mmCIF file of C-alpha atoms in Angstrom:
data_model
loop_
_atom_site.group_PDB
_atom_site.id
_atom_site.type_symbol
_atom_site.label_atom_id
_atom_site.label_comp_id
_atom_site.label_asym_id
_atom_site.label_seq_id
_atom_site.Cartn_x
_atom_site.Cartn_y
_atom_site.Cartn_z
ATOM 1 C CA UNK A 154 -53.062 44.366 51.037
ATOM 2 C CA UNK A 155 -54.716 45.314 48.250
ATOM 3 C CA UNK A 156 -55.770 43.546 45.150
ATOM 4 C CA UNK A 157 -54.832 43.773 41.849
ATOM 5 C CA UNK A 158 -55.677 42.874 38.189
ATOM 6 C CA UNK A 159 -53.015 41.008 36.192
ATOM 7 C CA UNK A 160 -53.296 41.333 32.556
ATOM 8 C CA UNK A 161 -51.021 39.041 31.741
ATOM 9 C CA UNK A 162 -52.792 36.057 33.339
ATOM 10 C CA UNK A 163 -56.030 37.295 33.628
ATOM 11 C CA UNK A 164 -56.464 36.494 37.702
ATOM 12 C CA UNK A 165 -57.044 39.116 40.706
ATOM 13 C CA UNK A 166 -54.603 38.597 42.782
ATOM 14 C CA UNK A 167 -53.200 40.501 46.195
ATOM 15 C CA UNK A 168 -49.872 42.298 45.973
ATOM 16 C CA UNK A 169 -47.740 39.498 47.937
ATOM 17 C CA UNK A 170 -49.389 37.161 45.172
ATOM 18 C CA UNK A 171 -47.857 39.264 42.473
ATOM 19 C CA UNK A 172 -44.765 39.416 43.789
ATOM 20 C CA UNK A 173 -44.560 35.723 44.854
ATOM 21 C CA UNK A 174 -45.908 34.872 40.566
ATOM 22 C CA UNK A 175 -43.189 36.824 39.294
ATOM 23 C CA UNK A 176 -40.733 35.274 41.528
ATOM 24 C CA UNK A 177 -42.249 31.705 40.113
ATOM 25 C CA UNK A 178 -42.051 33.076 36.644
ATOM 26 C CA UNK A 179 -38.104 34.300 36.999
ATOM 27 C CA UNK A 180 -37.452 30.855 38.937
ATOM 28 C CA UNK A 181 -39.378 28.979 35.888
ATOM 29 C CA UNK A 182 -37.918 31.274 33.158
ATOM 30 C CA UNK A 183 -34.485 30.737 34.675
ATOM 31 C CA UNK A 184 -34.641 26.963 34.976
ATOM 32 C CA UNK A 185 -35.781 27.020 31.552
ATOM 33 C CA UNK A 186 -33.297 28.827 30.118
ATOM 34 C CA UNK A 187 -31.007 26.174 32.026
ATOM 35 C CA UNK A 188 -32.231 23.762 30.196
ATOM 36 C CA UNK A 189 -32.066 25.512 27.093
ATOM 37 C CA UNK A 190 -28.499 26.002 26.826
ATOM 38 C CA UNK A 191 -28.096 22.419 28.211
ATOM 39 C CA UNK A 192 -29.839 21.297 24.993
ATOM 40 C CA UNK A 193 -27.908 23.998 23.026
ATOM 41 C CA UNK A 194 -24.561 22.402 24.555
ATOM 42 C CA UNK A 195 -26.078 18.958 23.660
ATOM 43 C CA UNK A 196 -26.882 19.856 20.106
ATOM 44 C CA UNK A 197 -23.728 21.157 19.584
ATOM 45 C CA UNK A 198 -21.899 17.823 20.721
ATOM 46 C CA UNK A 199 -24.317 16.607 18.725
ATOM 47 C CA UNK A 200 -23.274 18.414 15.808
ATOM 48 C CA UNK A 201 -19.783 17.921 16.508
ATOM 49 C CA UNK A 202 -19.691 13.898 16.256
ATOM 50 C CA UNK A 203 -21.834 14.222 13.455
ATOM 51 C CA UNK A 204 -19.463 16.242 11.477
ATOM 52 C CA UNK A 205 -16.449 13.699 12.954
ATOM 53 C CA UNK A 206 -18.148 10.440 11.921
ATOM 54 C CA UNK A 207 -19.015 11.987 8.709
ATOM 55 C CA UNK A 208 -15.075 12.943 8.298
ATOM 56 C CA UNK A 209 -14.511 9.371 9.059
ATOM 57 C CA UNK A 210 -17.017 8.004 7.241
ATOM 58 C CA UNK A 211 -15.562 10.301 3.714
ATOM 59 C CA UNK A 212 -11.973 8.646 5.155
ATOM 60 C CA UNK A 213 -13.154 5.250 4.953
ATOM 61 C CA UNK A 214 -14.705 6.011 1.870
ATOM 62 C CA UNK A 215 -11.564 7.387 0.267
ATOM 63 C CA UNK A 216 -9.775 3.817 1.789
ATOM 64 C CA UNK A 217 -12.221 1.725 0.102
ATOM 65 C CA UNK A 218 -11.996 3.373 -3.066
ATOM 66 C CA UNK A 219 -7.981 3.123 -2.819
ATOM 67 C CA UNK A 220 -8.690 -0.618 -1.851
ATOM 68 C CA UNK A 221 -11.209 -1.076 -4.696
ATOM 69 C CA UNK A 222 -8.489 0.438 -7.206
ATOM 70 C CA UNK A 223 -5.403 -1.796 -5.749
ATOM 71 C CA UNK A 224 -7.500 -4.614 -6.408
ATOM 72 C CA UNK A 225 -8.332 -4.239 -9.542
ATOM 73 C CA UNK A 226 -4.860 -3.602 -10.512
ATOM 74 C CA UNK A 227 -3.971 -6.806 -8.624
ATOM 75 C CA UNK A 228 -6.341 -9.011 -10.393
ATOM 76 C CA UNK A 229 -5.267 -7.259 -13.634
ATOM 77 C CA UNK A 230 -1.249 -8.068 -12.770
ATOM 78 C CA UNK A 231 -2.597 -11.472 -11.716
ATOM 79 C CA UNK A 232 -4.952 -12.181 -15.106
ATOM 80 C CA UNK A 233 -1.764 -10.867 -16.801
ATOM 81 C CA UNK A 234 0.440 -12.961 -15.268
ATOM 82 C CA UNK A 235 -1.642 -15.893 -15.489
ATOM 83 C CA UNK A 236 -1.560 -15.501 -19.373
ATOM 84 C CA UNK A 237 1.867 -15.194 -19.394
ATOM 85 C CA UNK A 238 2.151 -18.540 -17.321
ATOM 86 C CA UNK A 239 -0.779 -20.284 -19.675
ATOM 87 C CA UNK A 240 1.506 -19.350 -23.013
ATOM 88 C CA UNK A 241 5.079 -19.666 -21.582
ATOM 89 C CA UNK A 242 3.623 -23.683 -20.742
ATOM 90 C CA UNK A 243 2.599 -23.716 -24.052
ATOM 91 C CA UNK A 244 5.792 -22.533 -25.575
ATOM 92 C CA UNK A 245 7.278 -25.327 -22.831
ATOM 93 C CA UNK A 246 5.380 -27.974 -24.221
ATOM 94 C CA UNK A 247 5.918 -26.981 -28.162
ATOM 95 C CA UNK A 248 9.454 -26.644 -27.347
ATOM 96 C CA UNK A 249 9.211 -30.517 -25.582
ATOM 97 C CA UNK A 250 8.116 -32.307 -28.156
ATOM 98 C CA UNK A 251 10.355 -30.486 -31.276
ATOM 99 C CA UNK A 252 13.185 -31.404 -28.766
ATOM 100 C CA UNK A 253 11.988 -35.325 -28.674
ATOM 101 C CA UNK A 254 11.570 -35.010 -32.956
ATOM 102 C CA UNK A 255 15.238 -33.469 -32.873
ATOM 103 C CA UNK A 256 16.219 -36.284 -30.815
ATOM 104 C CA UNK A 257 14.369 -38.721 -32.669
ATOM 105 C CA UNK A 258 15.848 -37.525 -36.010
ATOM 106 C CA UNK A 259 19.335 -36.903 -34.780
ATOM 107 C CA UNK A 260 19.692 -40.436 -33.639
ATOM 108 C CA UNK A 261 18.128 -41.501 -37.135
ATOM 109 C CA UNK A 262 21.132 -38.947 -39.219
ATOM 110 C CA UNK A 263 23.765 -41.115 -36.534
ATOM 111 C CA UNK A 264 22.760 -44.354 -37.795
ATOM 112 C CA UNK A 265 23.132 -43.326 -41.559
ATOM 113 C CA UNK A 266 26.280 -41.394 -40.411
ATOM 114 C CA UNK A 267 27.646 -44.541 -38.876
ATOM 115 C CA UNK A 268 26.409 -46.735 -41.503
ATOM 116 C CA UNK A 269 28.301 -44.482 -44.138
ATOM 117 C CA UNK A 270 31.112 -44.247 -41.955
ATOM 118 C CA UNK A 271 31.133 -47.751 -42.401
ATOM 119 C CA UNK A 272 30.904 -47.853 -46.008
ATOM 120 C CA UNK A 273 34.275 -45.401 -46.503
ATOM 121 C CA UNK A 274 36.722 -47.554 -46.183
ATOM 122 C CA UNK A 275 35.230 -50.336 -48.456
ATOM 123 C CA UNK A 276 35.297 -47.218 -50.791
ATOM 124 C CA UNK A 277 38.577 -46.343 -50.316
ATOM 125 C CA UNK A 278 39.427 -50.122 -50.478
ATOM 126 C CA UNK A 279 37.607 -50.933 -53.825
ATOM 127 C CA UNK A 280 39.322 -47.652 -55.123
ATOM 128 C CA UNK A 281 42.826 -48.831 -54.217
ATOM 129 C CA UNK A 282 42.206 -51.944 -55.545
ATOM 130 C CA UNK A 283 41.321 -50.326 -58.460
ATOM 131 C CA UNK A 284 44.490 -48.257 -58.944
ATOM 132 C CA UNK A 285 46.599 -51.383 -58.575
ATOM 133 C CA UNK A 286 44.769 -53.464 -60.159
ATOM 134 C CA UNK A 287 46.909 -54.459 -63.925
ATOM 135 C CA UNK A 288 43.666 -55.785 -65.811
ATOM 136 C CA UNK A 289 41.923 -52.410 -66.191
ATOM 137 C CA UNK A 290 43.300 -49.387 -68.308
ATOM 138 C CA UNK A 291 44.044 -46.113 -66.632
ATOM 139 C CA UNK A 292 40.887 -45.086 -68.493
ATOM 140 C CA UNK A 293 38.740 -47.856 -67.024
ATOM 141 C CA UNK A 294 40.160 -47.389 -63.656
ATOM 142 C CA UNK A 295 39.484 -43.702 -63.308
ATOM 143 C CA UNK A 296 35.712 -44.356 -64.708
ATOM 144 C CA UNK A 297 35.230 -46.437 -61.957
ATOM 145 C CA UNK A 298 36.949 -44.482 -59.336
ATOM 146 C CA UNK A 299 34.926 -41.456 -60.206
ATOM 147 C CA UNK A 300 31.653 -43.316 -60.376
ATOM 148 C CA UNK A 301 32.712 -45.180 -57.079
ATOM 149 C CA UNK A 302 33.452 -41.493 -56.050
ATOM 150 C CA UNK A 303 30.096 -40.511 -57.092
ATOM 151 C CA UNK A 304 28.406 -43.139 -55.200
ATOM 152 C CA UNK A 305 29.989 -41.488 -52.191
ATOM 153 C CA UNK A 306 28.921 -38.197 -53.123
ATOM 154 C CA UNK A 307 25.146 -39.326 -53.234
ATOM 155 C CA UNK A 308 25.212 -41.484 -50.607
ATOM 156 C CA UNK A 309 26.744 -38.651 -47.812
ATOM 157 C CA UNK A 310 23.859 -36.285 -49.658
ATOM 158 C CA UNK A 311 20.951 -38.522 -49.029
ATOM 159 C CA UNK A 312 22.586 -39.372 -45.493
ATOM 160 C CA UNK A 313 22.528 -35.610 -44.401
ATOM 161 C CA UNK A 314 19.122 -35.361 -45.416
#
């Protein structure tokens, strides 16, 4: 056999040697393109579920901001709300206590109302007696039925008050 030069690695080699390196360097190039595209495959997997989780991750994003919103429109309705509650109580409690004065001063206009109930028919009796009585004249008399009349006027007046 006869040997050879090879320029590409530089070593003397026989013919059978030549033909056994470039069977090593087809066998080596081929397992390394194996592994190439294995790591091309991988990358694009890779590349795949990064582009998923980053679709998920924009999705979850877009939730949270939709959660963020609803929850600040909750706690608005809720602040709102609350107010409401705070000044309708206070309106409850105003409207309490003018109820307790209104009953306070109704019974109070009952009393005079009796109490000048009361007083009517003494009226009406000192103005019959009046009328009939023989001692007076008709002048007299009607003096003192309109200032007995008077007396009733002022004293219904001050009782509605």
């Amino acid at each position: 056999k006869r040997q050879e030069f090879c320029f590409e690695t530089g070593i003397v080699m026989k013919t059978s040697s030549r033909t056994i390196m470039a069977l090593l360097f087809l066998s080596f190039f081929s397992g390394c393109h194996g592994e190439l595209m294995r790591k091309n495959a991988e990358n694009n997997r890779m590349e795949n579920d990064i582009n998923l989780k980053q679709r998920q991750l924009n999705e979850l994003n877009g939730q949270n901001d939709s959660l963020a919103a609803e929850a600040k429109r909750l706690k608005e309705l809720h602040e709102k709300t609350q107010a409401n509650f705070e000044a309708l109580s206070s309106d409850i409690e105003r409207l309490r206590k003018q109820n307790a004065e209104t009953k306070a001063v109704t019974a109070v206009q009952r009393e005079k109302q009796k109490a000048i109930n009361a007083s009517i028919p003494n009226y009406t009796r000192r103005m019959s007696d009046l009328r009939t009585n023989n001692e007076l004249t008709d002048e007299e008399k009607n003096e003192r039925i309109l200032q007995l009349k008077k007396e009733i006027k002022t004293r219904l007046e001050v009782g509605l008050q």
